[in-house]
Coordinates of C-alpha atoms in Angstrom, one line a residue:
Chain A
X1 CA 10.2 -67.7 8.1
X2 CA 12.5 -66.5 11.3
X3 CA 12.0 -63.7 13.7
X4 CA 15.1 -62.0 12.8
X5 CA 13.1 -61.9 9.0
X6 CA 9.8 -60.6 9.8
X7 CA 11.2 -57.7 12.3
X8 CA 13.2 -56.7 9.1
X9 CA 10.3 -56.8 6.8
X10 CA 8.5 -55.0 9.6
X11 CA 11.2 -52.2 9.7
X12 CA 11.6 -51.8 6.4
X13 CA 7.9 -51.8 6.1
X14 CA 8.1 -48.6 8.3
X15 CA 11.1 -47.2 6.6
X16 CA 8.7 -47.1 3.6
X17 CA 6.0 -45.8 5.6
X18 CA 7.8 -43.0 7.0
X19 CA 9.1 -42.1 3.1
X20 CA 5.6 -42.2 2.2
X21 CA 4.5 -40.1 4.4
X22 CA 7.7 -37.0 4.8
X23 CA 6.9 -37.4 0.9
X24 CA 3.5 -35.9 1.4
X25 CA 4.0 -34.0 4.0
X26 CA 6.5 -32.0 1.5
X27 CA 4.5 -32.4 -1.8
X28 CA 1.1 -31.3 0.1
X29 CA 3.0 -28.3 1.7
X30 CA 4.2 -26.6 -1.2
X31 CA 1.1 -27.9 -3.1
X32 CA -0.7 -25.5 -0.6
X33 CA 2.5 -23.1 -1.3
X34 CA 1.1 -23.6 -4.7
X35 CA -2.3 -22.6 -4.2
X36 CA -2.0 -20.0 -1.8
X37 CA -0.4 -17.6 -3.9
X38 CA -3.5 -18.2 -6.2
X39 CA -5.8 -15.1 -5.3
X40 CA -8.2 -16.6 -2.6
X41 CA -12.1 -16.9 -4.3
X42 CA -13.7 -13.7 -3.7
X43 CA -10.6 -11.1 -3.7
X44 CA -10.6 -9.7 -6.4
X45 CA -7.6 -6.9 -7.4
X46 CA -8.2 -7.3 -11.2
X47 CA -8.8 -3.7 -12.9
X48 CA -8.5 -0.1 -12.5
X49 CA -7.8 2.0 -9.6
X50 CA -7.7 5.1 -9.6
X51 CA -5.9 7.3 -6.8
X52 CA -8.4 9.2 -4.9
X53 CA -5.3 12.0 -4.0
X54 CA -6.5 13.3 -0.8
X55 CA -3.1 12.4 0.3
X56 CA -1.8 15.6 -0.7
X57 CA -1.5 15.3 -4.4
X58 CA 1.7 13.8 -5.3
X59 CA 3.6 14.7 -2.4
X60 CA 6.9 16.6 -2.2
X61 CA 6.4 16.8 -6.2
X62 CA 5.3 20.8 -5.8
X63 CA 8.2 22.3 -4.4
X64 CA 12.0 21.9 -5.1
X65 CA 13.5 21.4 -1.7
X66 CA 10.1 19.5 0.6
X67 CA 10.9 16.6 2.9
X68 CA 8.4 16.8 5.2
X69 CA 7.6 13.6 6.7
X70 CA 10.8 12.0 5.3
X71 CA 13.3 10.1 7.9
X72 CA 16.0 11.1 5.9
X73 CA 19.5 10.9 7.5
X74 CA 22.3 13.1 7.2
X75 CA 23.6 11.7 4.2
X76 CA 20.5 11.9 2.3
X77 CA 20.3 15.6 3.6
X78 CA 23.8 16.3 2.0
X79 CA 22.3 14.0 -1.3
X80 CA 19.1 17.0 -0.8
X81 CA 21.0 20.4 -0.4
X82 CA 22.8 19.5 -3.9
X83 CA 20.2 18.0 -5.7
X84 CA 19.0 19.6 -8.9
X85 CA 15.2 19.0 -10.1
X86 CA 17.3 19.9 -13.8
X87 CA 19.0 16.0 -13.9
X88 CA 16.0 15.0 -15.3
X89 CA 16.2 17.0 -18.0
X90 CA 19.8 15.2 -18.6
X91 CA 19.5 13.5 -22.2
X92 CA 21.1 10.5 -20.5
X93 CA 18.3 10.9 -17.8
X94 CA 15.3 11.2 -19.5
X95 CA 14.0 8.0 -20.1
X96 CA 15.3 6.4 -16.7
X97 CA 11.9 6.1 -15.6
X98 CA 11.4 7.0 -11.3
X99 CA 12.3 3.5 -10.0
X100 CA 8.4 0.8 -8.3
X101 CA 9.0 3.3 -4.8
X102 CA 7.0 5.6 -6.3
X103 CA 3.8 4.3 -6.8
X104 CA 2.8 3.9 -3.0
X105 CA 3.5 8.1 -3.3
X106 CA 2.2 8.4 -7.1
X107 CA -1.3 9.6 -8.3
X108 CA -1.6 7.7 -11.0
X109 CA -3.9 4.9 -12.6
X110 CA -2.5 1.8 -11.0
X111 CA -4.0 -0.5 -13.1
X112 CA -3.9 -4.3 -12.8
X113 CA -3.8 -7.4 -13.4
X114 CA -2.7 -11.4 -13.4
X115 CA -0.1 -13.1 -15.9
X116 CA -1.4 -16.6 -16.2
X117 CA 0.1 -20.2 -17.3
X118 CA -1.7 -20.8 -20.1
X119 CA -1.9 -24.9 -19.4
X120 CA -3.5 -24.6 -16.0
X121 CA -4.3 -21.1 -15.7
X122 CA -2.0 -21.1 -12.3
X123 CA -0.8 -17.8 -11.9
X124 CA 2.7 -16.2 -12.5
X125 CA 2.4 -13.0 -11.8
X126 CA 0.3 -10.0 -11.3
X127 CA 1.5 -7.0 -13.0
X128 CA 0.4 -2.8 -11.9
X129 CA 0.9 -1.3 -14.8
X130 CA 3.0 1.6 -15.5
X131 CA 1.9 5.1 -16.5
X132 CA 4.5 7.9 -18.5
X133 CA 7.8 8.1 -16.5
X134 CA 7.1 4.9 -14.2
X135 CA 7.9 1.9 -14.9
X136 CA 5.7 -1.7 -14.7
X137 CA 6.4 -3.6 -12.0
X138 CA 6.1 -7.3 -12.4
X139 CA 5.2 -9.2 -8.7
X140 CA 6.4 -12.6 -9.6
X141 CA 4.6 -15.2 -7.7
X142 CA 5.1 -18.5 -8.6
X143 CA 8.1 -18.4 -6.1
X144 CA 11.5 -17.6 -7.4
X145 CA 14.1 -16.5 -5.4
X146 CA 15.8 -13.1 -5.7
X147 CA 19.3 -12.7 -7.3
X148 CA 22.0 -12.8 -6.5
X149 CA 22.8 -9.1 -4.4
X150 CA 25.0 -8.8 -7.8
X151 CA 22.4 -9.6 -10.4
X152 CA 21.6 -6.6 -12.0
X153 CA 19.5 -3.6 -11.0
X154 CA 16.5 -1.8 -13.0
X155 CA 13.8 0.8 -12.4
X156 CA 11.2 -1.4 -11.6
X157 CA 13.4 -3.8 -9.7
X158 CA 12.8 -7.5 -8.6
X159 CA 9.4 -8.5 -6.8
X160 CA 8.2 -11.4 -5.2
X161 CA 4.4 -11.5 -4.2
X162 CA 2.6 -14.0 -1.4
X163 CA -1.4 -14.1 -0.4
X164 CA -1.0 -13.1 3.2
X165 CA -4.2 -13.1 5.5
X166 CA -6.2 -12.5 2.0
X167 CA -3.6 -9.4 1.8
X168 CA -0.9 -9.1 -1.7
X169 CA 2.3 -8.7 -0.2
X170 CA 5.2 -8.1 -2.8
X171 CA 9.1 -7.1 -1.7
X172 CA 11.2 -5.3 -4.2
X173 CA 14.3 -5.5 -4.1
X174 CA 17.0 -5.1 -6.8
X175 CA 15.7 -1.9 -7.5
X176 CA 18.9 0.8 -9.1
X177 CA 19.4 4.2 -7.4
X178 CA 17.2 6.8 -7.9
X179 CA 13.9 9.3 -6.3
X180 CA 12.7 8.8 -3.6
X181 CA 9.3 9.9 -5.1
X182 CA 11.0 12.8 -7.2
X183 CA 13.1 14.6 -4.1
X184 CA 14.9 12.0 -1.9
X185 CA 17.2 9.9 -2.6
X186 CA 17.3 6.0 -2.5
X187 CA 19.8 3.5 -2.9
X188 CA 20.6 0.7 -4.8
X189 CA 19.8 -1.6 -1.4
X190 CA 16.7 -0.2 -1.0
X191 CA 13.4 -2.8 -0.4
X192 CA 10.7 -1.9 -0.7
X193 CA 7.3 -4.6 0.9
X194 CA 3.6 -3.5 -0.8
X195 CA 0.6 -4.5 1.2
X196 CA -2.5 -4.0 -1.2
X197 CA -5.8 -4.0 0.8
X198 CA -9.1 -4.5 -0.7
X199 CA -11.7 -2.9 1.2
X200 CA -15.4 -3.0 -0.8
X201 CA -14.6 -0.7 -3.5
X202 CA -11.0 0.9 -1.9
X203 CA -7.8 -0.8 -2.0
X204 CA -5.4 1.0 0.5
X205 CA -1.9 0.4 -0.7
X206 CA 0.2 0.6 2.4
X207 CA 4.3 0.3 1.9
X208 CA 7.2 0.0 4.0
X209 CA 10.6 1.3 2.1
X210 CA 14.5 0.0 3.8
X211 CA 17.5 1.8 2.7
X212 CA 20.6 1.6 4.7
X213 CA 22.5 4.3 2.8
X214 CA 19.7 6.5 3.4
X215 CA 17.2 6.5 6.0
X216 CA 17.3 6.4 9.4
X217 CA 14.4 4.2 9.8
X218 CA 11.8 2.7 7.2
X219 CA 9.1 5.2 5.6
X220 CA 5.6 4.3 5.4
X221 CA 4.1 5.7 2.7
X222 CA 0.2 4.6 1.4
X223 CA -1.9 5.9 -1.2
X224 CA -6.5 5.5 -1.5
X225 CA -7.4 3.7 -4.6
X226 CA -10.9 3.4 -5.6
X227 CA -12.3 1.0 -8.3
X228 CA -13.5 2.2 -12.0
X229 CA -15.0 1.1 -14.5
X230 CA -13.5 3.1 -17.0
X231 CA -10.1 1.6 -18.6
X232 CA -7.2 3.8 -17.5
X233 CA -4.0 4.4 -19.6
X234 CA -2.0 1.2 -19.0
X235 CA 0.7 1.4 -21.3
X236 CA 3.6 4.3 -20.6
X237 CA 4.0 6.2 -24.0
X238 CA 7.7 5.6 -25.8
X239 CA 10.2 8.1 -24.3
X240 CA 12.3 10.2 -26.7
X241 CA 15.1 12.6 -25.9
X242 CA 15.0 15.7 -26.5
X243 CA 17.0 19.0 -25.3
X244 CA 15.2 20.2 -22.8
X245 CA 18.1 22.5 -22.1
X246 CA 20.9 20.5 -20.4
X247 CA 23.6 19.9 -22.4
X248 CA 24.5 16.1 -22.3
X249 CA 27.5 15.1 -20.3
X250 CA 26.3 17.8 -17.8
X251 CA 25.0 16.9 -14.3
X252 CA 22.9 20.2 -13.3
X253 CA 23.7 20.5 -9.3
X254 CA 24.4 23.1 -6.3
X255 CA 27.3 23.3 -4.9
X256 CA 27.1 24.2 -0.3
X257 CA 25.3 26.9 0.1
X258 CA 23.9 27.5 -3.3
X259 CA 20.5 25.7 -3.5
X260 CA 18.1 28.5 -4.1
X261 CA 15.3 26.5 -3.0
X262 CA 15.8 25.5 0.5
X263 CA 13.8 28.6 2.4
X264 CA 11.2 28.0 0.7
X265 CA 8.8 25.8 1.6
X266 CA 9.8 28.2 5.0
X267 CA 8.4 31.3 3.0
X268 CA 5.8 29.5 2.1
X269 CA 3.8 28.6 5.0
X270 CA 6.2 29.2 7.9
X271 CA 7.8 25.2 8.4
X272 CA 10.9 25.6 10.4
X273 CA 13.5 24.5 7.7
X274 CA 14.9 21.5 10.3
X275 CA 11.5 20.0 9.9
X276 CA 11.3 20.9 6.3
X277 CA 14.6 18.9 5.6
X278 CA 13.1 15.5 6.6
X279 CA 14.1 13.6 9.4
X280 CA 12.6 10.5 11.5
X281 CA 12.7 12.7 14.6
X282 CA 10.1 15.1 12.8
X283 CA 7.5 12.0 11.7
X284 CA 6.2 11.2 15.4
X285 CA 3.6 13.1 17.8
X286 CA 6.2 14.7 20.5
X287 CA 8.2 17.0 17.8
X288 CA 4.8 19.1 17.8
X289 CA 6.7 20.7 21.1
X290 CA 9.4 21.7 19.3
X291 CA 7.3 23.2 16.6
X292 CA 5.1 24.9 18.8
X293 CA 7.1 28.4 19.2
X294 CA 9.1 28.1 15.7
X295 CA 6.2 27.7 13.3
X296 CA 4.0 30.8 12.6
X297 CA 0.8 30.5 10.7
X298 CA 0.3 31.7 7.6
X299 CA -2.6 33.8 6.7
X300 CA -3.9 33.1 4.0
X301 CA -3.3 30.2 2.0
X302 CA -0.5 30.6 -0.5
X303 CA 1.3 28.1 -3.5
X304 CA 4.4 28.3 -5.9
X305 CA 3.2 28.6 -9.8
X306 CA 3.5 24.5 -9.9
X307 CA 1.1 24.5 -7.3
X308 CA -1.2 27.3 -9.0
X309 CA -0.9 24.4 -11.9
X310 CA -2.5 21.8 -10.0
X311 CA -5.3 23.3 -8.3
X312 CA -3.0 25.2 -5.1
X313 CA -5.1 25.5 -2.0
X314 CA -8.1 22.9 -3.6
X315 CA -11.4 24.2 -3.4
X316 CA -15.0 23.4 -4.2
X317 CA -14.3 21.2 -7.7
X318 CA -10.8 20.6 -7.4
X319 CA -10.9 16.6 -7.5
X320 CA -12.0 14.8 -10.1
X321 CA -15.0 12.0 -9.1
X322 CA -14.2 8.5 -9.7
X323 CA -16.9 6.6 -11.9
X324 CA -17.5 3.3 -10.7
Chain B
X1 CA -1.7 -50.8 10.4
X2 CA -2.1 -48.9 13.0
X3 CA 0.6 -47.7 12.4
X4 CA 0.2 -46.7 8.8
X5 CA -3.0 -45.2 9.9
X6 CA -1.3 -43.1 12.6
X7 CA 1.2 -41.5 10.2
X8 CA -0.8 -40.6 7.6
X9 CA -3.5 -39.1 10.6
X10 CA -0.4 -37.3 11.6
X11 CA 0.6 -36.4 8.2
X12 CA -3.0 -34.8 7.3
X13 CA -3.0 -33.1 11.1
X14 CA 0.2 -31.7 9.6
X15 CA -1.1 -30.4 6.5
X16 CA -4.5 -29.3 7.2
X17 CA -2.6 -26.9 10.4
X18 CA -0.3 -25.7 7.7
X19 CA -3.1 -24.3 5.1
X20 CA -3.9 -20.8 5.7
X21 CA -7.4 -21.7 5.5
X22 CA -7.0 -23.6 8.3
X23 CA -4.7 -21.6 10.2
X24 CA -7.2 -18.6 10.1
X25 CA -9.7 -20.5 11.6
X26 CA -7.6 -21.5 14.3
X27 CA -7.1 -17.8 15.1
X28 CA -10.9 -17.8 15.7
X29 CA -13.3 -18.0 12.5
X30 CA -14.1 -21.3 13.1
X31 CA -17.4 -19.8 14.5
X32 CA -19.9 -18.8 11.4
X33 CA -19.6 -15.4 11.9
X34 CA -17.4 -14.0 14.4
X35 CA -17.6 -11.4 16.7
X36 CA -15.8 -9.2 19.3
X37 CA -12.7 -10.8 21.3
X38 CA -13.6 -14.3 21.1
X39 CA -13.4 -14.0 17.1
X40 CA -10.7 -11.6 17.1
X41 CA -8.1 -12.3 14.5
X42 CA -6.0 -10.1 15.6
X43 CA -5.6 -8.5 18.7
X44 CA -5.0 -4.0 18.9
X45 CA -5.0 -3.9 22.2
X46 CA -1.9 -2.3 23.4
X47 CA 0.1 1.7 22.7
X48 CA 0.3 2.6 19.0
X49 CA 2.1 5.7 18.0
X50 CA 1.1 7.9 14.6
X51 CA 3.9 8.0 12.4
X52 CA 3.0 11.0 10.1
X53 CA 4.8 10.1 7.2
X54 CA 2.3 11.8 4.3
X55 CA -0.4 15.0 4.7
X56 CA 2.6 16.4 7.5
X57 CA 1.7 19.9 6.8
X58 CA -2.1 19.0 7.6
X59 CA -1.4 17.1 10.4
X60 CA 2.0 18.2 12.3
X61 CA 0.8 22.1 12.1
X62 CA -2.3 23.7 11.7
X63 CA -2.9 24.8 8.4
X64 CA -3.4 28.4 6.6
X65 CA -6.8 29.3 6.6
X66 CA -8.5 28.8 3.3
X67 CA -5.7 25.8 2.9
X68 CA -8.4 23.0 1.3
X69 CA -6.0 21.2 -1.0
X70 CA -6.8 17.6 -0.6
X71 CA -10.6 18.0 0.7
X72 CA -13.3 17.3 -1.8
X73 CA -14.6 20.5 -0.1
X74 CA -18.5 21.3 -1.4
X75 CA -19.5 25.4 -1.8
X76 CA -20.9 25.2 1.5
X77 CA -17.7 23.7 3.6
X78 CA -15.7 25.6 2.2
X79 CA -18.3 28.9 3.0
X80 CA -18.0 27.7 7.0
X81 CA -14.4 27.1 6.3
X82 CA -13.5 30.9 5.6
X83 CA -15.5 31.9 8.2
X84 CA -12.8 30.0 10.6
X85 CA -12.5 31.2 13.4
X86 CA -10.5 29.9 16.9
X87 CA -11.0 32.7 18.3
X88 CA -14.8 31.8 18.5
X89 CA -14.4 28.3 19.0
X90 CA -12.9 29.3 21.9
X91 CA -15.0 31.3 23.4
X92 CA -18.1 28.6 23.4
X93 CA -16.2 26.2 24.7
X94 CA -15.7 24.1 21.4
X95 CA -12.1 23.4 21.5
X96 CA -12.3 20.0 20.1
X97 CA -13.5 20.6 17.0
X98 CA -10.8 18.5 15.2
X99 CA -10.4 16.0 18.1
X100 CA -13.7 14.6 16.6
X101 CA -13.8 10.8 15.6
X102 CA -13.7 11.8 11.5
X103 CA -10.4 13.5 11.8
X104 CA -8.5 12.0 15.7
X105 CA -6.9 8.9 14.2
X106 CA -5.1 10.8 11.6
X107 CA -3.7 13.7 14.4
X108 CA 0.0 13.6 15.5
X109 CA -1.3 11.5 18.3
X110 CA -0.5 7.7 20.4
X111 CA -3.8 5.1 20.8
X112 CA -4.3 3.1 23.8
X113 CA -6.4 -0.1 22.8
X114 CA -8.0 -2.1 25.5
X115 CA -10.7 -4.4 25.4
X116 CA -13.3 -3.1 27.9
X117 CA -15.2 -5.9 27.8
X118 CA -15.2 -9.3 25.3
X119 CA -18.1 -7.1 22.9
X120 CA -16.7 -3.8 23.2
X121 CA -13.3 -2.5 22.3
X122 CA -11.8 1.7 24.0
X123 CA -9.5 3.7 22.1
X124 CA -7.9 6.8 24.0
X125 CA -6.1 9.1 22.3
X126 CA -3.5 11.6 24.1
X127 CA -3.6 14.3 22.2
X128 CA -7.1 15.6 23.4
X129 CA -7.7 13.7 25.5
X130 CA -10.8 11.3 23.6
X131 CA -12.1 7.7 24.4
X132 CA -14.0 5.8 21.1
X133 CA -15.9 3.2 22.5
X134 CA -16.6 0.1 19.4
X135 CA -19.5 -1.9 20.6
X136 CA -19.7 -5.5 18.5
X137 CA -22.7 -7.0 18.0
X138 CA -23.1 -9.9 21.3
X139 CA -24.1 -12.5 18.6
X140 CA -22.3 -13.6 16.0
X141 CA -24.6 -12.9 13.5
X142 CA -21.6 -11.5 11.3
X143 CA -23.3 -7.4 11.1
X144 CA -22.4 -4.5 13.3
X145 CA -24.2 -4.0 16.8
X146 CA -27.5 -2.7 16.0
X147 CA -27.1 0.8 16.9
X148 CA -28.7 1.7 20.4
X149 CA -31.1 4.5 21.0
X150 CA -28.4 7.2 19.0
X151 CA -28.9 9.7 22.4
X152 CA -27.0 12.7 22.5
X153 CA -24.3 13.8 20.0
X154 CA -20.5 13.4 21.0
X155 CA -17.7 14.2 19.4
X156 CA -16.9 10.3 18.9
X157 CA -20.5 9.6 18.0
X158 CA -21.8 6.3 18.4
X159 CA -19.4 3.4 16.8
X160 CA -20.7 -0.3 15.6
X161 CA -17.6 -2.7 14.9
X162 CA -17.6 -6.1 12.6
X163 CA -15.0 -8.5 12.4
X164 CA -15.5 -8.0 8.1
X165 CA -15.0 -11.1 6.4
X166 CA -12.3 -10.5 2.8
X167 CA -14.0 -12.7 1.1
X168 CA -16.9 -11.3 0.3
X169 CA -18.6 -15.3 -1.4
X170 CA -16.6 -17.5 1.6
X171 CA -16.6 -15.6 4.2
X172 CA -16.3 -18.9 6.9
X173 CA -12.7 -19.3 5.0
X174 CA -12.0 -16.2 4.6
X175 CA -9.6 -14.0 6.9
X176 CA -10.7 -10.4 8.0
X177 CA -10.3 -6.7 8.9
X178 CA -12.2 -5.1 11.7
X179 CA -14.4 -2.6 10.5
X180 CA -15.8 0.4 12.2
X181 CA -19.1 2.5 10.9
X182 CA -19.7 5.8 13.0
X183 CA -22.7 8.3 13.2
X184 CA -24.4 10.7 15.8
X185 CA -20.9 12.9 15.8
X186 CA -20.9 16.1 16.7
X187 CA -20.3 18.2 13.9
X188 CA -16.2 19.0 14.4
X189 CA -13.5 19.9 11.3
X190 CA -11.6 17.3 9.0
X191 CA -8.7 20.1 9.4
X192 CA -7.5 21.8 12.5
X193 CA -8.4 25.6 10.1
X194 CA -12.1 24.6 10.4
X195 CA -12.5 22.7 7.2
X196 CA -15.8 21.0 8.2
X197 CA -18.2 17.8 8.7
X198 CA -21.5 18.4 9.1
X199 CA -24.3 15.9 12.0
X200 CA -25.0 13.6 8.9
X201 CA -21.3 12.6 8.1
X202 CA -21.1 8.8 8.2
X203 CA -17.4 6.9 9.1
X204 CA -16.2 4.5 8.1
X205 CA -13.2 2.8 8.7
X206 CA -10.4 -0.3 7.9
X207 CA -8.1 -1.2 10.8
X208 CA -5.8 -3.8 9.2
X209 CA -3.0 -5.5 11.7
X210 CA -0.1 -6.4 9.3
X211 CA 3.5 -7.9 11.3
X212 CA 6.7 -6.9 9.1
X213 CA 9.7 -8.9 8.9
X214 CA 11.6 -7.2 11.5
X215 CA 8.9 -8.1 14.2
X216 CA 7.3 -4.5 14.0
X217 CA 4.1 -4.4 14.6
X218 CA 1.9 -1.9 12.0
X219 CA -1.3 -0.8 12.1
X220 CA -3.5 0.4 8.9
X221 CA -6.7 2.5 9.8
X222 CA -8.1 3.8 6.4
X223 CA -11.0 6.0 7.0
X224 CA -13.5 6.9 4.5
X225 CA -15.8 10.2 5.7
X226 CA -19.1 11.0 4.1
X227 CA -21.0 14.1 4.5
X228 CA -23.8 15.2 1.4
X229 CA -23.3 18.9 3.2
X230 CA -19.8 19.8 3.6
X231 CA -17.8 17.1 0.8
X232 CA -18.4 16.7 -2.4
X233 CA -17.8 13.5 -3.0
X234 CA -15.8 10.6 0.4
X235 CA -12.5 11.8 1.9
X236 CA -10.5 8.7 1.9
X237 CA -6.9 8.9 4.2
X238 CA -4.7 6.5 5.8
X239 CA -3.1 6.7 9.1
X240 CA -0.5 4.7 9.7
X241 CA 0.6 3.1 13.4
X242 CA 3.7 1.0 15.0
X243 CA 2.6 -1.0 17.7
X244 CA 5.1 0.2 21.4
X245 CA 6.4 -1.8 23.7
X246 CA 4.5 -0.1 26.6
X247 CA 2.9 3.2 27.7
X248 CA 6.5 5.2 28.7
X249 CA 5.6 7.9 26.1
X250 CA 2.0 8.6 26.2
X251 CA 0.9 11.7 27.3
X252 CA -2.4 13.0 27.6
X253 CA -3.0 17.2 25.8
X254 CA -6.1 19.0 26.2
X255 CA -7.8 20.1 22.7
X256 CA -6.6 23.2 21.7
X257 CA -8.6 25.1 18.7
X258 CA -5.3 26.9 17.9
X259 CA -2.6 24.1 17.9

């Protein structure tokens, strides 16, 4: 064997070794990425989580025109002025469900479980259970990509998840245009990032919602949850359409200047309308300087009828304890 | 053969570096139990601004007297809250009752967080011009610093800090968050309208720091207040802070009993 042949064999050997090393690197990396999608041993999210409701009970629910703390842009503010709550009673919308953006605002129980591949036991998805008018959220953990931008949208949207530093981090796209927690709008371009961060028996659920159509900057929302040993309702009851006062084919709305609820929050709490409308400026500490001369603190706490039914101004015994 | 060994070795190193557990250790969790600045899994230092996107009406403006919505107030707490009188607080020099540790992080405020030394994290707030001091243990015992002699009660109390493992059964491989426990506080207000916490209250806080897709750095503080006298159960709220590039918007203001 000549020196050229020996050199050639060495080159082939090196090629083979390099190819093997690259294969190990790629294969190993992919393998580890899959491992990364399994819940870290010792971090358990499975179970029933109950909202503590120390963050205002069902934020913005009780007033038809209350966008405090929401960075709405001008388009969203215009939308809000024309929006009527009665739209929820349209036969076409009664069973439409709220989108996944409801979770970081919501007060409903948060049952969580994982779906596994039967043969290997690997985690395919986490599921956050639905509740009445909230659609369940499936969090795909198997590395599948988000669909094309033109793929069909749904209330749940399409959600993928990864474990980042032992925190389940999810990303949701493909939601239909809907309500940003019952009051404000979000478009079908909205996206949401959630982080499920467990601290002992407390689950801190923090969310970021981006929407190029209706938000001028990201909206952060969070809820505090506590682990409960008592099973919670994890399935929505079947939705039946019934007449709720709105005829099929009609869309209740308000014409410019005719929304009767615009002044309600100001009347109740003395908060100026410019803050009630929301907007990015209103969420920063320096905005208090603008408020100081405009805000009039009511002498005593008052509520509207909807709030009274939900506990009004609060008090001893109003918040139910969570059973561990 | 050396070539083969080298390549396989390099591959192994690359694989290890990509593995989350090793990546985590590389950021400071290699010691049995990390502590203080050398063991920090993330750096909380810098300027932060609170984003008031929840409970706005309780935080941005002083709510009406008797508005306890969302707080598991007890009968004893209600009695005190119903007697709230900001004029009296001003007359007795207690304007800072709503700026104590149990409520200061929930205020509209900016934070300036610095390492005072390797075992001491300092948090300044421009709202009320308050200073909190988080004391880490001097050794890596994994336990919070043993409380020094409690000393005189203050608005901010005594805070012990630890990098707590998320994985209870495997702390060495675990990611960590900052847990701070505060006691020895002066009695203060959870809400500007006089909803009280007492001297026996214990505040536990969990600090999470996350990097967003657009490069934004966010810090979420989950605060848990336990008060056997004025609360019927734990009171838990989450504050959102976004990191700022500098202190150009830092705006110290004094305590106010009314605003």
